[in-house]
Coordinates of C-alpha atoms and ligand atoms in Angstrom, one line a residue:
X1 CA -35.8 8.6 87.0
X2 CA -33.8 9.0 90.3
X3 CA -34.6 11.2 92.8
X4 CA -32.6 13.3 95.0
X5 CA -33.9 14.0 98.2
X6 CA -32.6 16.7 101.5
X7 CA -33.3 16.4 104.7
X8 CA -32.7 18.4 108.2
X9 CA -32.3 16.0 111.1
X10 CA -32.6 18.4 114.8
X11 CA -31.9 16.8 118.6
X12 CA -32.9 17.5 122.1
X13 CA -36.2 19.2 121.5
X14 CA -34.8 23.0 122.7
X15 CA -36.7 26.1 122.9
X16 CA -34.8 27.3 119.8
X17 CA -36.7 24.4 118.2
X18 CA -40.0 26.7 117.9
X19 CA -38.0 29.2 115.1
X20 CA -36.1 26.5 113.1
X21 CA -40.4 24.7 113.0
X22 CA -41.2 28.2 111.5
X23 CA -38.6 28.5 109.2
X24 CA -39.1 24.9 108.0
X25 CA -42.7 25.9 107.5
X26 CA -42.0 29.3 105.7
X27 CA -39.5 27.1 103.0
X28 CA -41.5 24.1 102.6
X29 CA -38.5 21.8 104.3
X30 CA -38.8 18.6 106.4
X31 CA -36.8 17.5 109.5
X32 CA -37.1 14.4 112.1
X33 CA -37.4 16.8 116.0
X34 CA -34.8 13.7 117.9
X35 CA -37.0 14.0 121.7
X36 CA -35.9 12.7 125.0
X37 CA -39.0 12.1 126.0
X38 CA -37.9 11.7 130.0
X39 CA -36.3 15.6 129.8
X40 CA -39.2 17.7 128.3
X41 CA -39.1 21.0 130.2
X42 CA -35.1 20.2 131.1
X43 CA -33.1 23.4 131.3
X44 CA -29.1 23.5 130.7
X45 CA -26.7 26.0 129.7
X46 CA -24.2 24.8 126.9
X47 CA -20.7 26.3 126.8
X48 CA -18.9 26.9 123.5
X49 CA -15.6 25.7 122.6
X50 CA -14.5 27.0 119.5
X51 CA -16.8 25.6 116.4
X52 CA -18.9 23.7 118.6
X53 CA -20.4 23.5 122.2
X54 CA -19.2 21.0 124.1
X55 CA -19.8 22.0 128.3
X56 CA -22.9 21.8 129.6
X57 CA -23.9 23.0 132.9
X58 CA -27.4 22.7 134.7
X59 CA -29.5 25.8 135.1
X60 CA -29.8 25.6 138.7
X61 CA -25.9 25.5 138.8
X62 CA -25.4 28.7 136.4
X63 CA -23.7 31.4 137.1
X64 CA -24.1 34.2 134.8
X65 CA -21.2 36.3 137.1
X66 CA -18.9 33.6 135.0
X67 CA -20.2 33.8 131.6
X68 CA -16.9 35.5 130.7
X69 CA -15.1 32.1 131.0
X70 CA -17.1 30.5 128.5
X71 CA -19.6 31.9 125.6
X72 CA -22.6 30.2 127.2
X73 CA -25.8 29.6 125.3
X74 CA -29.4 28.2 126.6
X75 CA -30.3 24.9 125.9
X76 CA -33.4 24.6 127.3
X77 CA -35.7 21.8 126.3
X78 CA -39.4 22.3 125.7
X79 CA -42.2 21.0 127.6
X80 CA -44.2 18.4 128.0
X81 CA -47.7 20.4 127.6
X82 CA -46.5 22.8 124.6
X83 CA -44.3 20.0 122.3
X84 CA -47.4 18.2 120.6
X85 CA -48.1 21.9 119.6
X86 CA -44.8 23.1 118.6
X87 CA -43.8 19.9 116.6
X88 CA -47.6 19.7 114.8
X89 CA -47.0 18.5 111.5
X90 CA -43.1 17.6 112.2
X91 CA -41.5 14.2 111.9
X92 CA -40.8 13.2 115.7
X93 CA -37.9 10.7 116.7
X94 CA -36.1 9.1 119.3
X95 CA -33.0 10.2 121.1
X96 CA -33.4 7.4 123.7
X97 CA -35.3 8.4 127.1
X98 CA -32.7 10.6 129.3
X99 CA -29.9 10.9 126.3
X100 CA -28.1 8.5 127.5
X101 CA -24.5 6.8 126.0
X102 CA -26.1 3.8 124.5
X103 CA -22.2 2.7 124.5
X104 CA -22.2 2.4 127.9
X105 CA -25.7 1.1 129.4
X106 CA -26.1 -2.6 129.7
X107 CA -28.2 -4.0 127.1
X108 CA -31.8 -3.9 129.7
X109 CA -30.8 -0.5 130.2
X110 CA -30.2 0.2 126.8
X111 CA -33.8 -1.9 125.4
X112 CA -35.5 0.5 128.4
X113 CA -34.2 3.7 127.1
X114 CA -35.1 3.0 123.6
X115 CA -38.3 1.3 123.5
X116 CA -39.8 3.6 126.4
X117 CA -38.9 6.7 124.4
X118 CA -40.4 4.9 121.3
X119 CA -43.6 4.1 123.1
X120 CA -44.0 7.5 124.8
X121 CA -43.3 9.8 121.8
X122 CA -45.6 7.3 119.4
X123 CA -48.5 7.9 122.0
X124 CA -48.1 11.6 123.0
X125 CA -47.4 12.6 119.4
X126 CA -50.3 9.9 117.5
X127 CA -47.7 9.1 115.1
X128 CA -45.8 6.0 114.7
X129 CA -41.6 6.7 115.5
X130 CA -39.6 4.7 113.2
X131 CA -36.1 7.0 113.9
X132 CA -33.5 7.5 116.3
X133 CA -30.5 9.6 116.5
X134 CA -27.5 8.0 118.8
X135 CA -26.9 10.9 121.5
X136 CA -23.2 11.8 121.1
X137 CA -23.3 9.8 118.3
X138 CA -21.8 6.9 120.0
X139 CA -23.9 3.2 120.7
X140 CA -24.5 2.4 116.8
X141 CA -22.8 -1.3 117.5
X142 CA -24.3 -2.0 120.5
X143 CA -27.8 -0.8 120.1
X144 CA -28.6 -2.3 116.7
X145 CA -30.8 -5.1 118.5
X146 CA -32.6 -2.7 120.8
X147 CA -33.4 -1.0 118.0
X148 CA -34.9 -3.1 115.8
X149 CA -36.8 -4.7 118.8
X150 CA -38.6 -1.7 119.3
X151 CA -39.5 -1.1 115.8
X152 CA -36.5 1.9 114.8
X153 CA -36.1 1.5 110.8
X154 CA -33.4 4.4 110.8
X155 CA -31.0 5.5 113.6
X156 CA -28.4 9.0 112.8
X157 CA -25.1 9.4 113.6
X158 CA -22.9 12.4 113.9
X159 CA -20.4 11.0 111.2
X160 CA -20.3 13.0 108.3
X161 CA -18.6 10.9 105.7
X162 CA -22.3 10.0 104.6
X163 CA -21.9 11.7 101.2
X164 CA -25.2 11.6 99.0
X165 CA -26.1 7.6 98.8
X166 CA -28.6 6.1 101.2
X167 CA -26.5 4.0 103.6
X168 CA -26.7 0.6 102.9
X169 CA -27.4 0.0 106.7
X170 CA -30.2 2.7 107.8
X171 CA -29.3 2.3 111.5
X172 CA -26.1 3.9 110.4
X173 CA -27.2 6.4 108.5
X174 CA -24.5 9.1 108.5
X175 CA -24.5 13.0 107.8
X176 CA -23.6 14.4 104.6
X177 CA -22.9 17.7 106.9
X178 CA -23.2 19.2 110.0
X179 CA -24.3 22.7 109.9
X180 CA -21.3 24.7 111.1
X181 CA -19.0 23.3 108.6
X182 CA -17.1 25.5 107.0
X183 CA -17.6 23.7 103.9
X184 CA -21.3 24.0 103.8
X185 CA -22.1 25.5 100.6
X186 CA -19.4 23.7 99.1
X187 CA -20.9 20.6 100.1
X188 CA -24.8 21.9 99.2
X189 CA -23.2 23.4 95.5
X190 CA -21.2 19.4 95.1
X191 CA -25.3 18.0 95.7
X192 CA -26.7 19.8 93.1
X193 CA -24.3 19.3 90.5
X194 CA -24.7 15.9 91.5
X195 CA -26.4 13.5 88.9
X196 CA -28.7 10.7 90.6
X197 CA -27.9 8.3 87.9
X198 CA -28.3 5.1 89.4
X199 CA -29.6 5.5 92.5
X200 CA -31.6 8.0 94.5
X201 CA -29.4 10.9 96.5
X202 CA -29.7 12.0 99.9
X203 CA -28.2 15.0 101.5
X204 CA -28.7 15.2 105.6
X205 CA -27.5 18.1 107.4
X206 CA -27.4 18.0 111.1
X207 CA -28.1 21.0 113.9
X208 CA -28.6 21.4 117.1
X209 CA -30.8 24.7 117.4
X210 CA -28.4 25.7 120.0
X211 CA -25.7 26.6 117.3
X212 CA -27.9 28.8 115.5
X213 CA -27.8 31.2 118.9
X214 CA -23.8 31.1 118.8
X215 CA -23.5 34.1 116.6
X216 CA -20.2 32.7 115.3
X217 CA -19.2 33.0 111.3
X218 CA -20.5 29.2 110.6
X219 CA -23.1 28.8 113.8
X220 CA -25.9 31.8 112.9
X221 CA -29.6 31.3 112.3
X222 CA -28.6 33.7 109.2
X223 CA -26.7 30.9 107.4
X224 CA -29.6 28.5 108.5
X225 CA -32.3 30.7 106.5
X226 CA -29.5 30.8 103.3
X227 CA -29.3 26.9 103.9
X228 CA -33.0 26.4 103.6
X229 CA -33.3 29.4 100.9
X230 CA -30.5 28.0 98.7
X231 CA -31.8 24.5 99.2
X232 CA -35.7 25.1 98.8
X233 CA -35.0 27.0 95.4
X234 CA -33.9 23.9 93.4
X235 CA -36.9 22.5 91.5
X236 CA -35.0 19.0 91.2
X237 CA -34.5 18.1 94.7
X238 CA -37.1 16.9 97.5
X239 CA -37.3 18.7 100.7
X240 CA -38.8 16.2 103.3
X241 CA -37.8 14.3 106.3
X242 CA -35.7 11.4 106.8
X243 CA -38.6 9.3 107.7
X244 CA -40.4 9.9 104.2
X245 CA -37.0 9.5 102.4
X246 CA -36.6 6.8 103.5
X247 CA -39.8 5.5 103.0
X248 CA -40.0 6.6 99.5
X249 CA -36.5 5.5 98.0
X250 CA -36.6 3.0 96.0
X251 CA -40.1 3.1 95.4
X252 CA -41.2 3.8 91.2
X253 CA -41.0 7.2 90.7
X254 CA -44.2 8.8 90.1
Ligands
ZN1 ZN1 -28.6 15.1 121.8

């Protein structure tokens, strides 16, 4: 027998973090926390273009006289002295050191960024990271090697063509959604009625907890609870985090 397995993936380690944990907790559901474990504490403002936010301006550069220009929500990252607590119990991952574009560092830079971030969130968190996500999703070609070197089994991107298969190469392991899709619960309703015949099936959906604070029709924290409600109702399909579904595919089912 096949399993089929769903898993949220979250990045940056925001403030906004500390509802989606108790959510996650309230249904049962599993996530990978992506940290930057060189901007715990950091504290931006992101700017909202359409569907998605895509300006980001430094708090001490904010100016709330020109909020009009721009829907601007906080996207403030926790720190250093409340994340073990926050996170207790939570997959943690790496987002590289300072979110860097791992497409443009030169390959020291790129081994620094990764295998400090490893190291640090492995010791402050007493738990061994094997995941990444790429920030901006870019960097997949050219930090393969880094990755591996510092002991990354899995690395996200922000492609959703993943569908509902495992990726054949886990450091390109693509979305099967991103939250504010439109087609959301189309996606979710094509999972279920999906058969895992030969194989085991994996749905990831991808959020920044930023979104959740848009208050648009697809970016609300009231669609996130009918995610996780509709989800966490099916008796058939594994809520957990990418680490352990990845760990356990493949293995005998029990
Ligand atoms: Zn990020």
């Amino acid at each position: 027998m096949f399993k089929k397995y769903f898993a949220w993936s979250f990045d940056d380690g925001l403030e906004q973090d500390k509802r989606i944990v108790e959510t996650l907790r309230r249904y049962g559901m599993g996530a990978p926390f992506h940290l930057n474990s060189g901007l715990f504490g950091d504290k931006t403002y992101e700017g909202r273009i359409g569907n998605l936010g895509m300006t980001e301006v430094p708090a001490a550069r904010f100016d709330p006289a020109r909020r009009h220009l721009l829907p601007y929500v906080p996207h403030f990252r926790i720190p250093a002295d409340e994340v073990c607590q926050v996170y207790e119990g939570f997959e943690i991952a790496s987002h590289t050191r300072d979110h860097v574009n791992l497409a443009r560092c030169t390959e020291e830079e790129r081994r620094a960024q990764i295998a400090d971030d490893v190291t640090a969130l492995s010791e402050k968190f007493g738990q061994q990271v094997v995941g990444f996500a790429y920030p901006y999703g870019t960097g997949a070609k050219q930090g393969a090697e880094a990755l591996r070197a510092a002991g990354v089994r899995y690395a996200r991107t922000a492609h959703t063509e993943g569908g509902f298969r495992f990726p054949r190469d886990p450091l390109r392991t693509n979305l099967s959604c991103w939250h504010i899709s439109g087609r959301t619960f189309q996606r979710l309703e094509q999972f279920f009625a999906a058969e895992p015949v030969d194989d085991d099936l994996f749905f990831l959906m991808f959020a920044h907890g930023y979104e959740f604070d848009f208050g648009t029709r697809e970016g609300n924290w009231g669609k996130f609870e009918r995610i996780c409600a509709a989800v966490a109702e099916r008796d058939d399909v594994v809520c957990c985090s990418m680490g352990e579904a990845f760990a356990r595919h493949g293995r005998p089912c029990e």
